[in-house]
PDB file of C-alpha atoms in Angstrom:
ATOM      1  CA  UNK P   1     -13.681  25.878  -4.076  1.00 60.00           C
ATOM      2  CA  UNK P   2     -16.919  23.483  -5.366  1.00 68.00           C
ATOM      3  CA  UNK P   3     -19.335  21.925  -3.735  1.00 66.00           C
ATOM      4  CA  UNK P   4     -17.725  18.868  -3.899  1.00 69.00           C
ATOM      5  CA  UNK P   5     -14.649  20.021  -1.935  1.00 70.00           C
ATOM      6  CA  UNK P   6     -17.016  21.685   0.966  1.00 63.00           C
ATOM      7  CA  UNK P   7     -19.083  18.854   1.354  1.00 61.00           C
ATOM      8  CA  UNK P   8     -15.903  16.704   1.619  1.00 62.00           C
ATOM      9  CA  UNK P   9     -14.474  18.835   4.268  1.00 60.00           C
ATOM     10  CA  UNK P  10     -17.389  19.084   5.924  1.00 56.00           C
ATOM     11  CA  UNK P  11     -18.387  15.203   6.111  1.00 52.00           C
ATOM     12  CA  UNK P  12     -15.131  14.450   8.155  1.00 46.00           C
ATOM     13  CA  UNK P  13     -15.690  17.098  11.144  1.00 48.00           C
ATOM     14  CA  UNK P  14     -18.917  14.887  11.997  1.00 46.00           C
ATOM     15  CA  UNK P  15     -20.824  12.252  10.745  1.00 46.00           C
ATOM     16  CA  UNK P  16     -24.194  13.151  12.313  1.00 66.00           C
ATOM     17  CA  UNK P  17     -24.887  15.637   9.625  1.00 71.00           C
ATOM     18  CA  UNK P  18     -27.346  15.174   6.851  1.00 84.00           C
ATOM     19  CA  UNK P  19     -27.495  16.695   4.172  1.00 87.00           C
ATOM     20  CA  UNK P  20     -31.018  17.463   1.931  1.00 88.00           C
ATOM     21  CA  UNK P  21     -31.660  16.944  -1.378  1.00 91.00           C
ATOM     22  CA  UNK P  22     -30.950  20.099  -3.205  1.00 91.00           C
ATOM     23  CA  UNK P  23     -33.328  22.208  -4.019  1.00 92.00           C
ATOM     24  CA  UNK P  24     -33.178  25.093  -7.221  1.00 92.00           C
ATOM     25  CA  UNK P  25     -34.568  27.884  -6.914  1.00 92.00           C
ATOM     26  CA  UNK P  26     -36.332  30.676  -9.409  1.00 93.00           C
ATOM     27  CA  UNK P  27     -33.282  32.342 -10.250  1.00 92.00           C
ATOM     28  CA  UNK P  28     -30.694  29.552 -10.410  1.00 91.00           C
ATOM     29  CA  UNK P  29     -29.449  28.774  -6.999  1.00 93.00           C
ATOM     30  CA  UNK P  30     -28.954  25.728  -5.546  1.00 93.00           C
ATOM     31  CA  UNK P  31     -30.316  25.478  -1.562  1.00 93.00           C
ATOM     32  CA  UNK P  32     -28.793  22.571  -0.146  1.00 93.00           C
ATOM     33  CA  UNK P  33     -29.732  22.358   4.051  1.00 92.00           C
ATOM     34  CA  UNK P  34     -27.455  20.740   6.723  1.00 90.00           C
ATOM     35  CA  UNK P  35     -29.093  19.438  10.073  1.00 88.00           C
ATOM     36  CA  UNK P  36     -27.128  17.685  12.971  1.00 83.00           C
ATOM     37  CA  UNK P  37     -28.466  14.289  14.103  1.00 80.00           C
ATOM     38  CA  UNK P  38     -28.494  12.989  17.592  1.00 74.00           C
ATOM     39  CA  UNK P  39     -29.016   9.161  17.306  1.00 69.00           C
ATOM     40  CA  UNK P  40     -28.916   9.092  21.248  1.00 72.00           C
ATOM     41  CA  UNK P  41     -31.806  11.318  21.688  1.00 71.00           C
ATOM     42  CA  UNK P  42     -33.502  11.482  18.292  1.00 74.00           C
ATOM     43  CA  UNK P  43     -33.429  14.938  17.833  1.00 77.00           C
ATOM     44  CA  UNK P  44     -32.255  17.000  15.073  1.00 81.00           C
ATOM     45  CA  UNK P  45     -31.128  20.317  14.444  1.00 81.00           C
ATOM     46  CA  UNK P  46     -30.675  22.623  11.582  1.00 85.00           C
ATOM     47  CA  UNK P  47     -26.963  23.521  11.143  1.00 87.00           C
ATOM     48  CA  UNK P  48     -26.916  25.789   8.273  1.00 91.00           C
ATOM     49  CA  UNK P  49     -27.564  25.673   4.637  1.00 93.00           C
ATOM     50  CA  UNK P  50     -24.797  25.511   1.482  1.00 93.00           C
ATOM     51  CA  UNK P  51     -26.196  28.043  -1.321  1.00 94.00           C
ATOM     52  CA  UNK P  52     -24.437  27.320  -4.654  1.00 93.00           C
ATOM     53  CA  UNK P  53     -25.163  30.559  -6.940  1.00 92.00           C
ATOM     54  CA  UNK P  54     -22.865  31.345 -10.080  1.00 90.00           C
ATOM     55  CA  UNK P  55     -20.816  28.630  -9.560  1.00 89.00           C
ATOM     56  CA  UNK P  56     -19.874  29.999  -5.885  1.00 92.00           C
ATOM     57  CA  UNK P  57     -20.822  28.135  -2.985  1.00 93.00           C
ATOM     58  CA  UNK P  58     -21.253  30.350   0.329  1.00 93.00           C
ATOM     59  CA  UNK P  59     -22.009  29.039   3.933  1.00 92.00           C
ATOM     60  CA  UNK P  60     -25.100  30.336   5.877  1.00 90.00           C
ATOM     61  CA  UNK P  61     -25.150  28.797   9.434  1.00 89.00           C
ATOM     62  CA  UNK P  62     -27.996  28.727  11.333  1.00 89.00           C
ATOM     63  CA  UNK P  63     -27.722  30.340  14.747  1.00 83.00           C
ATOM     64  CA  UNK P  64     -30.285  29.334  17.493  1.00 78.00           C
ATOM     65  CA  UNK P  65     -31.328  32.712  19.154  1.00 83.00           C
ATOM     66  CA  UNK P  66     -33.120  30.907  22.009  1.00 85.00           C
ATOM     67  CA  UNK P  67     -29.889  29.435  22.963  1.00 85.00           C
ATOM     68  CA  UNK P  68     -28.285  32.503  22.710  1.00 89.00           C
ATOM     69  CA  UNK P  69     -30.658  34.475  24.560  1.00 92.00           C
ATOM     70  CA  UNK P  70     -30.859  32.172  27.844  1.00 93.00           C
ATOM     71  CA  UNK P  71     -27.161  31.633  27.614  1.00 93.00           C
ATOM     72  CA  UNK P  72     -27.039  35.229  27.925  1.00 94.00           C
ATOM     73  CA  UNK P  73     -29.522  35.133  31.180  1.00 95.00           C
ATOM     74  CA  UNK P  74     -27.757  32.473  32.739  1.00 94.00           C
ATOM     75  CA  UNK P  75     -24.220  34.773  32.687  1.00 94.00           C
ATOM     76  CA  UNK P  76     -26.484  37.655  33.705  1.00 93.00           C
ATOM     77  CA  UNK P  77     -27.781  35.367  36.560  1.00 93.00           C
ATOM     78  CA  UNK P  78     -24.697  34.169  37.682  1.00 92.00           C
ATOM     79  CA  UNK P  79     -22.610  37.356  37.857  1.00 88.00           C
ATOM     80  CA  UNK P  80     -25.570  39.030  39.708  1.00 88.00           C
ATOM     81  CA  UNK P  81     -25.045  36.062  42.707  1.00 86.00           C
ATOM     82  CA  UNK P  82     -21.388  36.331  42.600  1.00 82.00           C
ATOM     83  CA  UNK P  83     -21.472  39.939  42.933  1.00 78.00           C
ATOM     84  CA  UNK P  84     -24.297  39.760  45.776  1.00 79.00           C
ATOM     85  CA  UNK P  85     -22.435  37.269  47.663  1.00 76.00           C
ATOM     86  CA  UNK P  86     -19.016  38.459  47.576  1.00 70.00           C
ATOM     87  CA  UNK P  87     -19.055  42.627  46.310  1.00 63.00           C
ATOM     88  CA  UNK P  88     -15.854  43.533  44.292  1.00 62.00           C
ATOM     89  CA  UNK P  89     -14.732  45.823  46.963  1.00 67.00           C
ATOM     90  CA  UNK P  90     -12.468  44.947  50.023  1.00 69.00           C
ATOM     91  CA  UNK P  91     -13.793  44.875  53.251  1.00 65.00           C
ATOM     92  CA  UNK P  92     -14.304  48.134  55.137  1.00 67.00           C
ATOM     93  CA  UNK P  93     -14.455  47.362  58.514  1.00 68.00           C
ATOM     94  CA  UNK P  94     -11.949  47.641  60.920  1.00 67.00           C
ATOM     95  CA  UNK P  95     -10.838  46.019  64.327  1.00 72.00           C
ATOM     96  CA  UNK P  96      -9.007  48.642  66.321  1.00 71.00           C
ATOM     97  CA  UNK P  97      -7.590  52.167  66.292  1.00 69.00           C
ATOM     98  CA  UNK P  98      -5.000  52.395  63.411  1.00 64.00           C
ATOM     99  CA  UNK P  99      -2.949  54.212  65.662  1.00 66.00           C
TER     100      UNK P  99
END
């Protein structure tokens, strides 16, 4: 697969994306980034970078840890209530003599 192929493929999942200018670096590779822009709010976020090295282009994404990490609080959070207000195990009490 080139470069031309990926960035084909890639440029019809979402037009928001834009790509840098590439960039070469010591040894021969070819940096090219990817960010995602929001024209509703302006913002813009990295995405991943394309590295093109020997004639093989690889994929790099870029993760966002802080969204990971409070993603991961929020589940922590949430199971903690659910467990607090309703506990996993059945209910314990009883009404009258079983007998």
């Amino acid at each position: 697969m080139n470069l031309r192929e990926v960035l084909d493929r890639s440029a019809d999942l979402s037009a928001a994306r834009v790509y840098s200018d590439p960039y070469e670096t010591v040894d021969g590779t070819t940096i090219i980034t990817v960010t995602r822009y929001r024209a509703i709010s302006g913002a813009a976020a990295p995405v991943g970078i394309f590295v093109v090295h020997n004639g093989q282009v690889s994929w790099e994404p870029a993760a966002d840890v802080t969204r990971i990490a409070l993603l991961g609080l929020a589940t922590a959070v949430i199971a903690t209530l659910a467990v607090l207000r309703r506990p996993p195990w059945p209910d314990l009490h009883f009404t009258g003599s079983p007998w």
